[in-house]
mmCIF file of C-alpha atoms in Angstrom:
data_model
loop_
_atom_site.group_PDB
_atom_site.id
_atom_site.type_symbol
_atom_site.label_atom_id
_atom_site.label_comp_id
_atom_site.label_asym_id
_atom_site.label_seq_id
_atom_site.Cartn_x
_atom_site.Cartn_y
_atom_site.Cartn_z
ATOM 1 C CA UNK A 1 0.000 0.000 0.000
ATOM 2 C CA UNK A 2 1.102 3.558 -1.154
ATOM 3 C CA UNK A 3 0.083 6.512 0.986
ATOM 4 C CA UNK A 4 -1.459 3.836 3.618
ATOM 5 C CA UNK A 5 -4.309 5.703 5.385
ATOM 6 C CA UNK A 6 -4.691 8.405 3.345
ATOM 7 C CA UNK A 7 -7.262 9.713 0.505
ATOM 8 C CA UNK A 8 -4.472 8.977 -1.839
ATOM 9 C CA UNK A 9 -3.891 5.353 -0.977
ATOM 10 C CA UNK A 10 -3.325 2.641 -3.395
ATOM 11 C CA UNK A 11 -2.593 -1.128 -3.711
ATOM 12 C CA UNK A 12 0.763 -2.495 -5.566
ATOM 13 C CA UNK A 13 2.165 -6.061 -6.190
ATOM 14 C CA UNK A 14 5.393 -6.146 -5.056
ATOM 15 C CA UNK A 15 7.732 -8.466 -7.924
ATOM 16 C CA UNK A 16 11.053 -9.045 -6.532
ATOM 17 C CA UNK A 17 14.272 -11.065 -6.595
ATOM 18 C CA UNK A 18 17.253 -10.948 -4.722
ATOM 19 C CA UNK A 19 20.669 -12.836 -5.072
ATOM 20 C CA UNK A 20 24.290 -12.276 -3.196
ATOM 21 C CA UNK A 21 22.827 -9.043 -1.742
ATOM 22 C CA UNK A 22 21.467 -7.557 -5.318
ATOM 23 C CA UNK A 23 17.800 -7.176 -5.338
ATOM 24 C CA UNK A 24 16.040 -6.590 -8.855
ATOM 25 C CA UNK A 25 11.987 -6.355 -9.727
ATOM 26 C CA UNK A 26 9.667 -3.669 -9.932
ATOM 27 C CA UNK A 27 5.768 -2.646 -8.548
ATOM 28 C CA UNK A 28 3.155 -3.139 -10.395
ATOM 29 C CA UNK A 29 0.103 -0.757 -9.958
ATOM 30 C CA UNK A 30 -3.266 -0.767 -11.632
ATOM 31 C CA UNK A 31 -2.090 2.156 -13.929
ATOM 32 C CA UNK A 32 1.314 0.611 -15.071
ATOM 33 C CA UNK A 33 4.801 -0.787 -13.160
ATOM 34 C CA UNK A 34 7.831 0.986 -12.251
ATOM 35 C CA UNK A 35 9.848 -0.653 -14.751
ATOM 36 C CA UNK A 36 13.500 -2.360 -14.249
ATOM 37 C CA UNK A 37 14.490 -1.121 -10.517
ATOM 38 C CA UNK A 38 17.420 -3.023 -9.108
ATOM 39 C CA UNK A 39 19.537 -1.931 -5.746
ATOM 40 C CA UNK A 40 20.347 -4.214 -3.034
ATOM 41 C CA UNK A 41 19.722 -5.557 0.498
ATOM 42 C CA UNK A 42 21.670 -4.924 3.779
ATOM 43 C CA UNK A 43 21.061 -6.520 7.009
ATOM 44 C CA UNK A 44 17.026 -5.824 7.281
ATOM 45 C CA UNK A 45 17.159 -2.930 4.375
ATOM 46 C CA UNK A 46 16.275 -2.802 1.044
ATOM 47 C CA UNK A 47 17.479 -0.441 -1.589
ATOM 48 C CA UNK A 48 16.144 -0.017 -5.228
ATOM 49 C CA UNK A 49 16.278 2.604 -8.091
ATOM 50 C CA UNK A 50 16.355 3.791 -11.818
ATOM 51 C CA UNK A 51 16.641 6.272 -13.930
ATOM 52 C CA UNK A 52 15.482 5.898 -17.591
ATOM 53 C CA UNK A 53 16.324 9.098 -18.862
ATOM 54 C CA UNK A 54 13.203 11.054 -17.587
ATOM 55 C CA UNK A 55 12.517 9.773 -14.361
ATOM 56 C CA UNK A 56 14.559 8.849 -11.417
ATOM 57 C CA UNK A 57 12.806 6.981 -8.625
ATOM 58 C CA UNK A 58 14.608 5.598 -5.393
ATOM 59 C CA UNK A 59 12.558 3.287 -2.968
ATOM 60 C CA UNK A 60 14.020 2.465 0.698
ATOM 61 C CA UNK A 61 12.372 0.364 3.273
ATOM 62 C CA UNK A 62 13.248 -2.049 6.403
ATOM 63 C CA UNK A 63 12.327 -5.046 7.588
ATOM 64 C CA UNK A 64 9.751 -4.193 10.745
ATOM 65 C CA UNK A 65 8.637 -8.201 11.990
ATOM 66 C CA UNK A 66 6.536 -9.319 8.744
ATOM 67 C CA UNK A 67 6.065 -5.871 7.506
ATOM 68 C CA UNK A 68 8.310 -4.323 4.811
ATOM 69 C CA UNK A 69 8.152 -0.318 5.644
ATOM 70 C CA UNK A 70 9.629 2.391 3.328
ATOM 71 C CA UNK A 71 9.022 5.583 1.207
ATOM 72 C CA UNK A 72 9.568 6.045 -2.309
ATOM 73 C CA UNK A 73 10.810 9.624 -4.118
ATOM 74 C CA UNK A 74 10.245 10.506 -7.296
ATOM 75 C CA UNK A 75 13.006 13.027 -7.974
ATOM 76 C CA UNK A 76 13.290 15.938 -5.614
ATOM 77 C CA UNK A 77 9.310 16.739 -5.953
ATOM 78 C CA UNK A 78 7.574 14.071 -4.841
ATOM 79 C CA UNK A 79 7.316 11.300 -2.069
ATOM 80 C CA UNK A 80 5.229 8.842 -0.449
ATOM 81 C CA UNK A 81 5.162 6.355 2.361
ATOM 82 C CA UNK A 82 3.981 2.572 1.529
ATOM 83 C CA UNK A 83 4.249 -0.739 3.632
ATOM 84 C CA UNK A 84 4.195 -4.005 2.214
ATOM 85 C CA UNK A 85 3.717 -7.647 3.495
ATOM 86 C CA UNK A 86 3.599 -11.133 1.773
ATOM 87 C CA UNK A 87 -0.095 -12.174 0.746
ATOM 88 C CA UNK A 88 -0.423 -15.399 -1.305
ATOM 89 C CA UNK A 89 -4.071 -14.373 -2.754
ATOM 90 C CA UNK A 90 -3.961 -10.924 -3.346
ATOM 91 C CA UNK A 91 -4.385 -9.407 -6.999
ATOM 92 C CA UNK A 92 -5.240 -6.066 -8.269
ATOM 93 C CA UNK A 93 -8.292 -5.553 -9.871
ATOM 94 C CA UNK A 94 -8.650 -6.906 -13.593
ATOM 95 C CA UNK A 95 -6.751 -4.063 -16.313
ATOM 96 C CA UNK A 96 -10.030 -4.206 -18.678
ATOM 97 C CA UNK A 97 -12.689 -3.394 -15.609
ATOM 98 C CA UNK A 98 -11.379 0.243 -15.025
ATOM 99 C CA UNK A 99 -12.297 2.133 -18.241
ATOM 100 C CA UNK A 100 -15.209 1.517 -20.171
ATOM 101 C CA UNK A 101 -17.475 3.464 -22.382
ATOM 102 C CA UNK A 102 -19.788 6.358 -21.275
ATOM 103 C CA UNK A 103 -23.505 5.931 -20.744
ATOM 104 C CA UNK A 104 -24.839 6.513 -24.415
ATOM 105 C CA UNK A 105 -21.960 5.969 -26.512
ATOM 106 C CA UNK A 106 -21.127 2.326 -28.441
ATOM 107 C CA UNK A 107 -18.415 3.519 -30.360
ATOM 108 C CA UNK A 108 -15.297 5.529 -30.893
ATOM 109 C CA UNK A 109 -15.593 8.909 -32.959
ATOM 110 C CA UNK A 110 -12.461 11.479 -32.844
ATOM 111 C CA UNK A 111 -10.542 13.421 -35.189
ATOM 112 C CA UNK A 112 -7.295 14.996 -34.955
ATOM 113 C CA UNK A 113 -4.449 15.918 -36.486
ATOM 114 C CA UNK A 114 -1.355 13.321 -37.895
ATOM 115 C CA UNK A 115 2.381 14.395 -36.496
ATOM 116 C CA UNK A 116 2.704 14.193 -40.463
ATOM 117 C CA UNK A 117 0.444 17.067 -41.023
ATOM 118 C CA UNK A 118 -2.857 15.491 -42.404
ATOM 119 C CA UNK A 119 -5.700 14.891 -40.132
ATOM 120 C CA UNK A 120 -6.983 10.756 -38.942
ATOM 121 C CA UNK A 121 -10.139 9.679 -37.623
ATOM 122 C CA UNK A 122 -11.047 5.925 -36.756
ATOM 123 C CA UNK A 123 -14.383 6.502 -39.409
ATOM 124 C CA UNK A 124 -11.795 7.020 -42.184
ATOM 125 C CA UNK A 125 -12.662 4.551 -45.318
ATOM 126 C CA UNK A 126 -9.100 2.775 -44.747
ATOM 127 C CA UNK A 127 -9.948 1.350 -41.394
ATOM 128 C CA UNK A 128 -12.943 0.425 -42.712
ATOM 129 C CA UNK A 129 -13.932 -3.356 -41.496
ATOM 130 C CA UNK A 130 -10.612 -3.474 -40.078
ATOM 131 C CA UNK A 131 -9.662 -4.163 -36.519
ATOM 132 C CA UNK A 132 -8.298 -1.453 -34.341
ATOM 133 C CA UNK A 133 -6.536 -0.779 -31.400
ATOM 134 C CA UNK A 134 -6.690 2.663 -30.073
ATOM 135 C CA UNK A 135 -3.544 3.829 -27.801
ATOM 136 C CA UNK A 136 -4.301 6.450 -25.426
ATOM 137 C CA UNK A 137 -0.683 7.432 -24.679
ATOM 138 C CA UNK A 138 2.370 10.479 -24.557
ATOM 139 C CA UNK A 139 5.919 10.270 -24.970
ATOM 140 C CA UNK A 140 7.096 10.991 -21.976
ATOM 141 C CA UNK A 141 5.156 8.167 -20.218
ATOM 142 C CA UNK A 142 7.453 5.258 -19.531
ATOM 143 C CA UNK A 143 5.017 2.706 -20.140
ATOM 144 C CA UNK A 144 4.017 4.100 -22.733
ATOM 145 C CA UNK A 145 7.117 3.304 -24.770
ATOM 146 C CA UNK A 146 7.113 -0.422 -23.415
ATOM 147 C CA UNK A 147 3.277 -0.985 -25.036
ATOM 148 C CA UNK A 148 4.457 0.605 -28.044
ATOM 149 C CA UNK A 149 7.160 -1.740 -29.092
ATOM 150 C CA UNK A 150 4.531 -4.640 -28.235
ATOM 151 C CA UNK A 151 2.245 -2.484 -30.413
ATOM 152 C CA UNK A 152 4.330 -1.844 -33.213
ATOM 153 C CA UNK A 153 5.212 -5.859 -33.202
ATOM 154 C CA UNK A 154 1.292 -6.769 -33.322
ATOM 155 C CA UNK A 155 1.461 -4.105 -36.424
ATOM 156 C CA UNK A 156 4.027 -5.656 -37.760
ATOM 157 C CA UNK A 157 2.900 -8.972 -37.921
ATOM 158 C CA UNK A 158 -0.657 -8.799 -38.671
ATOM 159 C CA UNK A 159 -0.960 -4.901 -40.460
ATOM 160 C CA UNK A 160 -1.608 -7.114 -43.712
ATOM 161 C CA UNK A 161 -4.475 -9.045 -42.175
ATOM 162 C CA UNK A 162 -6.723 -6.136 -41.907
ATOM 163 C CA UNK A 163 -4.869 -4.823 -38.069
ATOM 164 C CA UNK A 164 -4.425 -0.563 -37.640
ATOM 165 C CA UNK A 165 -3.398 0.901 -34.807
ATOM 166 C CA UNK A 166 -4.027 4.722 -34.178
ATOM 167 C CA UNK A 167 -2.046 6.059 -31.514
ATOM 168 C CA UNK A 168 -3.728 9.338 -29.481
ATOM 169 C CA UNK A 169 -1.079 11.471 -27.623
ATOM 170 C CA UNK A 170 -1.327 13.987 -24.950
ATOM 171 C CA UNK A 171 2.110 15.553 -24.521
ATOM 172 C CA UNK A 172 3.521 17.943 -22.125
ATOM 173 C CA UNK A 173 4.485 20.668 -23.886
ATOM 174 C CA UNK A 174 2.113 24.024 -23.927
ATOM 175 C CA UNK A 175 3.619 24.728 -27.415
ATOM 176 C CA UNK A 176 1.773 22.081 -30.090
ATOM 177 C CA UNK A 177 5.085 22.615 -32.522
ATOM 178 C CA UNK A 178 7.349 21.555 -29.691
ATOM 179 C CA UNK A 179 4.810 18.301 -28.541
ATOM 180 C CA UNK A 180 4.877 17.323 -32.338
ATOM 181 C CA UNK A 181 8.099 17.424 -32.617
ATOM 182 C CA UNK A 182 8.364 15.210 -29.476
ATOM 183 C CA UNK A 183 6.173 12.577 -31.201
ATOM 184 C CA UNK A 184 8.474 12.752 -34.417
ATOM 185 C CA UNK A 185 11.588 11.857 -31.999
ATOM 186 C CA UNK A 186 9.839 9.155 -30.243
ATOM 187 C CA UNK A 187 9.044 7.429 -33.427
ATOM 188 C CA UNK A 188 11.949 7.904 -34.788
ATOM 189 C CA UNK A 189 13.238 6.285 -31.653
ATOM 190 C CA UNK A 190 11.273 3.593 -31.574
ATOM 191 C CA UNK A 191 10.874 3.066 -35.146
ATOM 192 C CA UNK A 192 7.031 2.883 -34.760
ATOM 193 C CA UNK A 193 5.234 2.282 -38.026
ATOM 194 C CA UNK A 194 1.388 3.228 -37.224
ATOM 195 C CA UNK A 195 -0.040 6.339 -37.651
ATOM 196 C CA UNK A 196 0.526 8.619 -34.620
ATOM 197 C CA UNK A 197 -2.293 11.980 -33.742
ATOM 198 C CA UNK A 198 -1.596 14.388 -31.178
ATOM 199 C CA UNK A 199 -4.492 15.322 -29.261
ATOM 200 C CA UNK A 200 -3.479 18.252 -26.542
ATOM 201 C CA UNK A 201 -2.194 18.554 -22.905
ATOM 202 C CA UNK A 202 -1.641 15.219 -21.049
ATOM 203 C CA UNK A 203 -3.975 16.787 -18.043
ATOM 204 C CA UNK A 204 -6.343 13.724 -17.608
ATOM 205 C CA UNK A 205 -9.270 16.029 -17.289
ATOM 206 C CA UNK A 206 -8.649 17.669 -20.538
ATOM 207 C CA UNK A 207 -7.951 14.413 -21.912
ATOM 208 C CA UNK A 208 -10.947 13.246 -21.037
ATOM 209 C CA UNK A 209 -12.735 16.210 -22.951
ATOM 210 C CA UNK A 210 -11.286 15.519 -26.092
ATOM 211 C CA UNK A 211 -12.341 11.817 -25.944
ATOM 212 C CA UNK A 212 -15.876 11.985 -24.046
ATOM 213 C CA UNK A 213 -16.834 8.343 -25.369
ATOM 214 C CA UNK A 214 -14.547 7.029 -22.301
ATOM 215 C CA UNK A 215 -16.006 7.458 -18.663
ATOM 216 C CA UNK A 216 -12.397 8.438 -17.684
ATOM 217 C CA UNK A 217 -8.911 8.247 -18.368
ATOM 218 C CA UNK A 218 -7.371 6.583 -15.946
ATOM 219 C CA UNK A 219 -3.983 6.075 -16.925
ATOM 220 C CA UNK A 220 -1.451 6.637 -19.738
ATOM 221 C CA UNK A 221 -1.508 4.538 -21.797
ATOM 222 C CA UNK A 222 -5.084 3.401 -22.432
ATOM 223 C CA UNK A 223 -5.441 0.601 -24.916
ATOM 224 C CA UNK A 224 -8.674 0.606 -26.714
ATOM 225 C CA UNK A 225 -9.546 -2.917 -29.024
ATOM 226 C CA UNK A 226 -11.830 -2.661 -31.916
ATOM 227 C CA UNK A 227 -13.154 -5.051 -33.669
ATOM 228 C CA UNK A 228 -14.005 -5.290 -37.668
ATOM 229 C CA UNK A 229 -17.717 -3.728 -36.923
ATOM 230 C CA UNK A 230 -16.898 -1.183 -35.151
ATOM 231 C CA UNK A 231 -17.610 -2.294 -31.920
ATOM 232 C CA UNK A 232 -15.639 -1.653 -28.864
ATOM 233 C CA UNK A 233 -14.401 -5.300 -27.420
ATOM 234 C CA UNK A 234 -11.920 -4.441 -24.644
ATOM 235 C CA UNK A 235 -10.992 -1.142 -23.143
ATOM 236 C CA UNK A 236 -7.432 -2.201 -21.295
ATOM 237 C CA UNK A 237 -6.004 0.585 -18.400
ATOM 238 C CA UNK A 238 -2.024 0.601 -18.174
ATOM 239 C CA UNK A 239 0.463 -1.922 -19.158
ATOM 240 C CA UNK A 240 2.426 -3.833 -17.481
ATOM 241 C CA UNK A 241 5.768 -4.361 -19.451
ATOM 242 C CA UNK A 242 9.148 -6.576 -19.534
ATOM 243 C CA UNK A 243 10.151 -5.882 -16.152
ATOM 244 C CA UNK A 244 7.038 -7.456 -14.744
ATOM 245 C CA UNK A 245 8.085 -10.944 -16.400
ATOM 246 C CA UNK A 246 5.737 -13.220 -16.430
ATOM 247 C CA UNK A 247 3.012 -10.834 -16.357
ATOM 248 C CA UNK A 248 3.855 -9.702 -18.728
ATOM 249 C CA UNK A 249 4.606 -12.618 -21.105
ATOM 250 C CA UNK A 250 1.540 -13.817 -20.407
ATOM 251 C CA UNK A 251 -0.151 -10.212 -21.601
ATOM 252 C CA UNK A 252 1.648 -11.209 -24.686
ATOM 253 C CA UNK A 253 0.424 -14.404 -25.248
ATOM 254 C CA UNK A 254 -2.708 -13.329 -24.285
ATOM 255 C CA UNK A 255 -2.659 -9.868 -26.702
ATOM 256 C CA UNK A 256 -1.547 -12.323 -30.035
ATOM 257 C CA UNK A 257 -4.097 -14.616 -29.271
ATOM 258 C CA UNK A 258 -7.277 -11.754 -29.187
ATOM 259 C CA UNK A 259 -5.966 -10.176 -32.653
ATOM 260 C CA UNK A 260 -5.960 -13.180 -33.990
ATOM 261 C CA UNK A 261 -9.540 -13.912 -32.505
ATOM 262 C CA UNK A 262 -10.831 -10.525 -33.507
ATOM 263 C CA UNK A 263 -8.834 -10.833 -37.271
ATOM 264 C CA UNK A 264 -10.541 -13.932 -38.047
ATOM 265 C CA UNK A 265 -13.938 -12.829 -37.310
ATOM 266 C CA UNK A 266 -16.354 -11.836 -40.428
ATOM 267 C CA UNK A 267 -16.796 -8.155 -40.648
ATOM 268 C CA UNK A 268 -20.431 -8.271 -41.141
ATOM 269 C CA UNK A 269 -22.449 -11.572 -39.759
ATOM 270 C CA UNK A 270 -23.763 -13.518 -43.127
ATOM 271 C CA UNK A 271 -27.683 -13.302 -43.083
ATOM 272 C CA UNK A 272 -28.596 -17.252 -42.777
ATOM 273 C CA UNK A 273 -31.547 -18.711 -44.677
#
C-alpha cells in the first residue's frame, strides 16, 4: 500500500528477486509498473532505483517483523510512504474493468491531427472493417514506450491481415510545434510504423474532454480494441511491461491470441436462410 491511510492510498504487487545481496523487480500498480528497478539488500534494508532518462525513482524500506516499511521519491518533488507484506491471494483488480465506455456511446468517434500534417479519424474509409486498437498514450510516459514496441510488433505482424493501430497522444508541452516534434523523436526512436495523432495537454481532465466516449482516463496509456464492426471489445487501463516478467509474457500471449480472434472474425455476420 502507497500513501497507507490516506485519501491517496493505493494497492501495488510487489515483484522481486534478490541474489548475493542484489535485489532486482519492480511494482506493479493498476495504472502501469515501475519498470526495471534493481539496488540491493543490507542486514534488514532494502534499496532499489532507476533512472530511464526522464525519471529517477529511489525506494528504501526495512524489515519491521513481517512488515516491509519504506518511502519512495520521485526526484526531488515528490514522495510517499507505503508498507508491504507477503499475501499469497492478493491481486489487483482486472486491467479491462477500469475504463469503459460512457452511458450513451457504443463507439469511438475522434478526429485529430497526424504528427505528419494530415488529419486521422477511426471513421476514415481505410480502417474500414478493419480491426483497431486505439492507444491512449504520450511520450514521456514510460510505459508508454514499453506498449508501443509490443504495439508496433502486433502491427508488424498482422498490419496485412486487416490490423491498424491509431495512436492518441497527450504531450507535455504548452507549445503544439514543440509536442509534435516530441512525437516525431519518439518514433523515430522507436521506429514505430502506425499512424501517430496528437491530441493536446496530457492533463487527464482535458484528456478526457477531447475523448468523451470514455467514462475516464485513468492512466497513460489506455489501450482501446476494436473489432471489424466497429464495436468496442476491450478497453485495457495501463500496461504492465518486460520488467514485470511473467506478467507480462503472459499479456503477450494473451494480446496475439485476441488479434488473432478478432482478425478472423467476419466483418459483417452472413444473413442465414
Amino acid at each position: 500500500q502507497f500513501s497507507p491511510g490516506t485519501t491517496d492510498q493505493y494497492a501495488a504487487l510487489g515483484l522481486f528477486n534478490v541474489e548475493n545481496g542484489i535485489a532486482s523487480g519492480t511494482f506493479c500498480t493498476e495504472t502501469g509498473d515501475y519498470r526495471y528497478l534493481e539496488g540491493k539488500t543490507k542486514g534488514d534494508s532494502l534499496f532499489l532505483s532507476c533512472f530511464d532518462g526522464s525519471h529517477a525513482f529511489l525506494f528504501a524500506a526495512h524489515l519491521d517483523g513481517d512488515t516491509l516499511r519504506g518511502r519512495y521519491w520521485s526526484g526531488n518533488h515528490w514522495q510517499e510512504p507505503f508498507i508491504a507484506w507477503k499475501h499469497p491471494g492478493f491481486a489487483l483488480r482486472d486491467p479491462d474493468s477500469l475504463t469503459t465506455l460512457k452511458e450513451g456511446y457504443n463507439m469511438v468517434d475522434f478526429r485529430f491531427p497526424s504528427i505528419d500534417g494530415d488529419s486521422v479519424s477511426p471513421k476514415d474509409e481505410r480502417f474500414n472493417e478493419h480491426v483497431l486498437m486505439v492507444q491512449v498514450m504520450g511520450s514521456w510516459c514510460p510505459n508508454c514506450v514499453d506498449e508501443t514496441l509490443l504495439l508496433d510488433e502486433m502491427f508488424s505482424d498482422y498490419h496485412d491481415q486487416g490490423l491498424d493501430v491509431i495512436a492518441v497522444a497527450f504531450e507535455r508541452y504548452e507549445d503544439p510545434a514543440k509536442a509534435v516534434s516530441a512525437l516525431k523523436r519518439f518514433r523515430e526512436k522507436l521506429d514505430v510504423h502506425y499512424d501517430l495523432l496528437y491530441a493536446g495537454d496530457s492533463q487527464k481532465e482535458l484528456a478526457a474532454q477531447k475523448l468523451p466516449f470514455l467514462n475516464h482516463i485513468m492512466s497513460y496509456p489506455t489501450c482501446i480494441f476494436i473489432d471489424r464492426k466497429g464495436t468496442v471489445r476491450r478497453i485495457r487501463t495501463g500496461f504492465y511491461g518486460p520488467s514485470t516478467g511473467g506478467h507480462y509474457e503472459n499479456y503477450k500471449r494473451n494480446l496475439r491470441a485476441f488479434l488473432e480472434q478478432l482478425l478472423a472474425e467476419p466483418a459483417l455476420a452472413k444473413k442465414t436462410a
